[in-house]
Amino acid sequence: MTTPGTAKSVHTFTPKSYNGASFWKAAWRSITRKTSRIIGFAIIVLFTLMAIFGPYLYSSHLPINTNAIYAPISWKYPLGTDFEGTSNLALIITGARYVLLAAALGALFTVIFGTVLGLIAGYFVGWSDSIIMRITDFFLTIPSFPLLVVLSTVWNFGHPLAMGFILGITSWGGMARAVRSQTLSLRERGFVEAARGLGLSPFHILFREILPNVSSYIGMNLLTSITGCIYAEVGLFFLGVVPFHVNNWGVMLNMAVFSAGAMSSPDALPYLLSPLLALLLLTLGIVLFLDAVDEMFNPRLREDV
Amino acid sequence: MKNFLIRLVWRIFSGILMVLVIASLTFFLIRLMPGDPVSAQYNQLIMQGMTPVQAENQVKVMYGFIPDEPVGEQFVNYIWGLLHFDFGQSISYEGIGVSHIILNAAPWTLILVFTGLIASFLVGVLAGVISAIKRSSPTGTILTVSGSLLHGVPQFVMGLLLAYLFTTLWPILPFGAPYDSSINPGFNGPFISSLISHAVLPVVTYALSSYGGWLLTMKSSVITVLGDDFILASEIRGLKSSTIIGYIARNAILPLFTLFTLSIGFMFGGSVFIENIFDYPGLGNLLLKSIDTRDYPLMSGAFLLITIAVIAANIITDFLYTFVDPRIRR
Amino acid sequence: MKVFKRLSILLLITVLGITMTACGDSGTNNSNAKFTTVYYYHPISPGAPKNPYNTTGNSFTSFDKMQLAWSSGLATDLNKFYPGLAKSWSESPDGMKATIELQPKAKWSNGKSVTADDVKTSMAIAFTQGTAQSFSLGSVKVLSDKKIELSQVSGGTYKSFMHDALQQTVVPNFQYGKLLPDNIWSVIDQSLYPGKDKAKAAQAKKAQDQLTKLGKSITKFAPKTDISAGPFVLKRLNPGEAYLVKNKYFYAADKVKVNSVSLRNYTGNQQIWNYLIAGQLDATPFTSMPKNILNNALNKKTNQKVTTPTYVAASLAFNQKFDPYGNVNVRKALAYVIDREAVQKVAEPVVGKPTKYTDGITDSAAADWIDSSVRSKMDGYNLNLDKATSILKKEGFKKKNGKWLLPNGKPWSMNIYVVNGFSDWIQGGKVISSQLTDFGIDAKPTIVSSFAQYQADMAAQKYAVGFWLNSLSPNMYTAYARIYGTPDGYNILNGKLTYYDQKDKTKGNWIGLPEKLKLSTGETVNPGKLTFQLNQLKPDQQKDIVQKLALATNEYLPMIEIWDYTHVQFVNTSRFDNFPVKDEGLMNNMPGVWMAMGYVTPKASK
C-alpha cells in the first residue's frame, strides 16, 4: 500500500548514463575525497610553484647584510638570516628549484630504468632475464649511499640533471625487481595470451597491455622515489659534498650545524630550522598525497560515481 | 638433504664471487676519485693552521705508505690478500691494519643500529597489527598516517630535530659522543648509564624513521591474513581474542621476517647520518672519514664489509625462510 | 600483549638510565686535580700507536712527547726558547754548530736517565722522517753524558739551524734504538753526499731509499707502554679520552701541581663547543667558532678568553698577467671598494681582525717593525666607493647600466677562487663578491676541491684572483718571501738569487710584479733582492729593509690583506688558576709547558 505522501514523490527513474569518467576526473575525485589529501596536494603545488617561479622573485645575487648575521625572526626577515645576513626565506624559495628538479629527475630516471628493465626481464624470460637480474642484484648489493658519496667526488653534480641521473642509476634496483615479478605473473594471464595469439608485437604487448596494469605500482613509486631522492641529495650536501651554493637546503643544514653551532646556541636556530621545516613540509605533502595516488591508479579502490 | 647442501654450497660460492666482483669494482672506482691521500692530509693540516712548509714535512712520511707499483699489480696483490683475509694497511693511519681499525669501530655501529632495528621492528609490528585490526576507526588512520609520515622524513632531519628538542630546548639528554668521557669505562653503573643516556637519541631517531616501514608492511600482511578462513573459524569457535591475535600475528609476520634478516645485513653500513650528527666512532663515520682522506685500503675494507654482510644476510634469509615457513618445507 | 610488555620494559630501562646518569654525572670530585682539555693536533684514535712519529699517534706534545726546547714564537725575540729537555744551548758564531746541554735531572718514566745518546738516536730517526734534512743537519757528536754537539752539513748556510734543532722530539734509545741498524750513521752519511761522482751519487740514492723505508717502519712501531720524559705518562686510552698521570721522574716534577690530564676526543668542532659552553674544559686551544658560540662560552663566567697575535693574514691576491689586474690603479680601486670589516665580520668573526694596512705583515708584527714616519706614507685603503669610481674612470673604465665595462668595452666579471672546506675563505669570498657586484663588477666565488690542487693551480697561473695566506711567521724573511719569493719569480738556486719571468709557467711566478718598483720616497727597489738580503741579516739589522718592503707592498698592492688571524684560546678558572695569560710566548705553547714552568695550580677543593 502506498501512502499518499509517497505517491506524490514517486519520480520516473532515469539512471545517469555512464560516461566512463575520464582518468583526470577520477583522479580529482580521489584527491578531494579526504581533506588530508587536499592538504597534501596543496603543499605539493606550493612547492612546485616555488621551484618554478621562486628564483624570479629575487635578484640573482641575494642581498647580504653584515649587520644582521643570524638575525632573529622579524617582519623583515620572516625566517631569520644566515651567516652573512641573507634572509632565510629568500634562500629557501630560491633553493627549492634545484632540490625539487633534481629529485623529480632522479625519480623519473629511477622509474624509467626500473620499469623498462623489469618489463624486459619479466617478459622475455631466459638469458636476458638472468643477465638483467644479475646486474640488478649487483646494484642492490652495493651500498648505495657510500657509492653516491664516492661518485660525487668523481663527477660534478652542479646541474640538477647530473644529480638526477646519478640518483636514478643507484636506485632503480628495487623497482626493477618488483616490476619483473609483476610482469612474470601478468604474462600468464588471459589477455596477454590473447594478444600473443593475435600476433601483436612484443613491444605492443609490453607497453600497451602489461604496462597499464603495473601503472599503479609505478605511480606510487614515482612519488616515494621523489622523497627518497630528496633525502639522498640533501643528505649529500649535508655531508659537505661540493658544489657549494648558499641556497641549497642541505648546505644550509650543514652550515647551521657545523659552522654556526645551532645545536649549541639558540642564535643560529632559524638558520637550522628553515630548511628543516621546508623538508618536513614537503615530505608531509608527498606522504599525504600518496594516499590519493594509490586510489588514482588502482581502479579497484575507486568507487564509481 | 643432499639437495639442500648442494644449494647451500652453490649459493655460498656465487656469493663469494659477487663479493670479489664488487671488491674489484670498488678498487677501481675509488681510484677514480680526484685527489690522493697525501693532498687530503695536507689540506687537513693547512686547515688546522699549520704553515705550508710544516704541513709538507708532516705528510712526507705518508708517501711511504702509498704503494707505487702499477695499478694492475696492486689490484692482483689486493685480491690475493682478500682471499687470505688480509684487508691491507690503512694509509691515513700510517700502517695500521684495516681489519684492526674496522674491528674497533664495529661495536659502536652494531650496538646502535641493532638496538634501533629491534626497537623499530617491535614498535612497527605492534602498531601495524593494531592499525590493521582497527583500520576503519580513527586510531587506525592516525597510526597509518603517522607511520608513513615519519617514514618519509629523512633520517638526519629527524636526528637534528630530536637533538634540538632534547638537548638544546629541554636539555635532558646529552649531545654527541658514545659516552661521557669523564667516566671510566668498565662494568660500572655510571658508565653503563652514560652509555644508555647518550644512546637514547640516536636509537630513537633510527627507530622513529624506520618503524613506519614495518608498520605498513605488517598492516597489509595482517589484512591479508584477516581474510583467511581459519581466523573466521577461530572467531566462531569463541576463542579468546588474545589467542586469535596471536594466530594472526604469527602468520602475518612471515613476510616481515625476510625483511628483518635482510635489514641486519644493511646494518653494517652503519647509519652514516646518525653517526655523523651524534659523533659516534662507528663504521658509518669511518667510511666517511676514509672517503675524506682518500684512504683507499680503508675505504675498500669498509665497502667490502657492508657487501659481505648484505650477501651473507641474503643467503641466510633464503635458507632460514624454509625452516620458518612450514608451508614451504616439503 | 607480549610486545607491549617488552616495550614498556625497554622504556623503563631508558628512564632508569637517565636517572642514573643524573646521579652519575655529579660525581667528578676535584681532589684528584684532573686537568681536562682537547689535544689540538688530532683527535684520539685508540688503535693508533703510542709513537710520537705517527701523525695520529697517541703521544702528546708537551705532556708525554718532549722536545729539547719550546719556541716562544715571538716576533720581537725569535730566539727565545723555554727549556725542555735541554737546559742550555749555544751556537757557534758562524751558525754551523750548536752545543746543547741536557737537564741534569731529566729521567724517563721508568727511572732511567735521559742521556745524549737518546738525543743522538732521535736525530737519526729525524733523518728517516725527512725532518733532519730540512734543517741541514749533518752530524751529531756526543760530548758527554749530558752534552751533545750538532753540526750542519759542510757548506750549509741554513740560518735557523739551532732554532729548528731545538724543536726536535726526543725518544729513548733503549726503546727506539733497536729499530735502527747498527750502521745507521754511515747510511746517513752516504745519503748526504752532494757531489757529482756517479758511483757515490747512486750510493747516496740507495742510502736515502733505505732511510725512507726505515722511516716507514718507525712510524708503525707500536711500543707496549708509553715511556715519557715529560710531566705526564699515558695511562689509559679509550674512544672518549686519553688519560695521563703525573710522571714522578720528570725533571721539574716539584713544579708540576697537576696530578692527571684528560685529553678529550672530538669528531668535530661542535663537540669542542659543547664542552666549552658546559665549562668542562680547563683550557681550550685555538678552535674556529662563530660569534654566538663565543658569547655562549663567555656566559659561563669562569671561562676566560685569551688572545695572542698570530702572524698569519688572509689576502686577496692578483695574477697581474690577467687584464685588468696588471694596472696598479685598478688594484687600488678594488681595495677602496672592499669593506674589510664587513668581510671579517662574516668570515672570521672570532679568530680574526680586519687588517688596517696592507704591508706584507700582520698589524701586530708591524707595530714592532714600522716607524710612524713610514706609516704616515701608507694608505689604509679605507672604504671609499667614490674614490674607487673616480680612479676607474680615469683609467678608462666606463659604467653602463650600473655595470662596469673594461676599457676595451667588455663587461668586467671576476671569479674569486677559494678552497673547499676553508669555510672562512668561502664565506669571505662570498661577501667580497656581493660587495663587488653591488659596486658593478660581476663577481662570484669559485670553489677548488683541495688546497694542494689550489696551490698547484695558482702556481700554474690558472687563476686571476684568489685567496692567499700571508706572512705565516714572525721571521721577516719568511713573511716577505710569501710575496717576493717564489710566487713573484724569485728563487734561490745553489745559494744564489735567480729571477724567472711570468712567461715561464713552470716556475711558479704567478704574481708578476715588475722587477723594479719606484717608491714614493723616490727610491727604486727590487723587492726580490731586498727579501733575499733579509735572509743574510740578523733581526736587529733588518729594520731598514723591512720598512722599504712594507712601503712597496702598500704602494703596489700585489695583494690586498683582508683580515689577520688571532690566536684565541680559553682558560677556565673554576678548578685551576695561575694560568700564564700574560706570557705571550707560553700561551703559544701547549699546557704541558705551562705546567712544567710551575703554572696551573689546582684551586682548594670544595
Coordinates of N, CA and C in Angstrom, one line a residue, chain C residues 27 43 104 141 217 256 275 279 302 309 391 428 452 469 476 507 533 548 572 589:
Chain C
G27 N 79.5 13.4 40.0 CA 80.5 12.7 40.9 C 81.9 13.1 40.7
P43 N 92.5 14.3 16.9 CA 91.6 13.6 17.9 C 92.3 12.3 18.3
P104 N 120.1 18.2 34.0 CA 120.8 17.1 34.7 C 119.9 16.1 35.4
K141 N 127.6 14.8 17.5 CA 128.7 14.3 18.3 C 128.4 14.3 19.8
S217 N 108.8 2.0 8.8 CA 108.7 1.0 9.9 C 108.7 1.7 11.3
V256 N 105.3 20.8 39.0 CA 104.0 20.4 38.4 C 103.0 20.1 39.5
Y275 N 81.6 21.2 25.0 CA 82.4 21.0 26.2 C 82.7 22.4 26.8
G279 N 81.5 24.3 30.3 CA 82.5 24.6 31.3 C 83.3 23.4 31.7
T302 N 83.4 31.5 34.4 CA 84.8 31.1 34.7 C 85.6 30.9 33.4
P309 N 98.6 37.4 19.4 CA 98.7 37.6 18.0 C 99.2 36.4 17.3
I391 N 88.9 56.7 -9.7 CA 90.2 56.1 -10.2 C 89.8 55.3 -11.5
G428 N 84.1 34.5 3.1 CA 84.8 35.8 2.8 C 84.6 36.0 1.3
A452 N 95.9 21.5 -2.0 CA 97.0 21.1 -2.8 C 96.8 21.5 -4.3
L469 N 97.4 33.0 1.8 CA 97.8 33.2 3.2 C 99.1 33.9 3.3
M476 N 110.9 37.8 9.5 CA 110.6 38.7 8.4 C 110.9 38.2 7.0
K507 N 107.7 27.9 -13.5 CA 108.5 28.3 -12.3 C 107.7 28.9 -11.2
Q533 N 118.1 39.6 0.8 CA 119.1 40.1 1.7 C 118.7 39.9 3.1
K548 N 111.2 49.3 3.8 CA 111.1 49.5 2.4 C 110.1 48.6 1.8
N572 N 89.9 28.2 31.9 CA 88.7 28.1 32.8 C 89.2 28.2 34.3
N589 N 102.4 28.0 23.4 CA 102.8 26.6 23.6 C 101.6 25.9 24.3

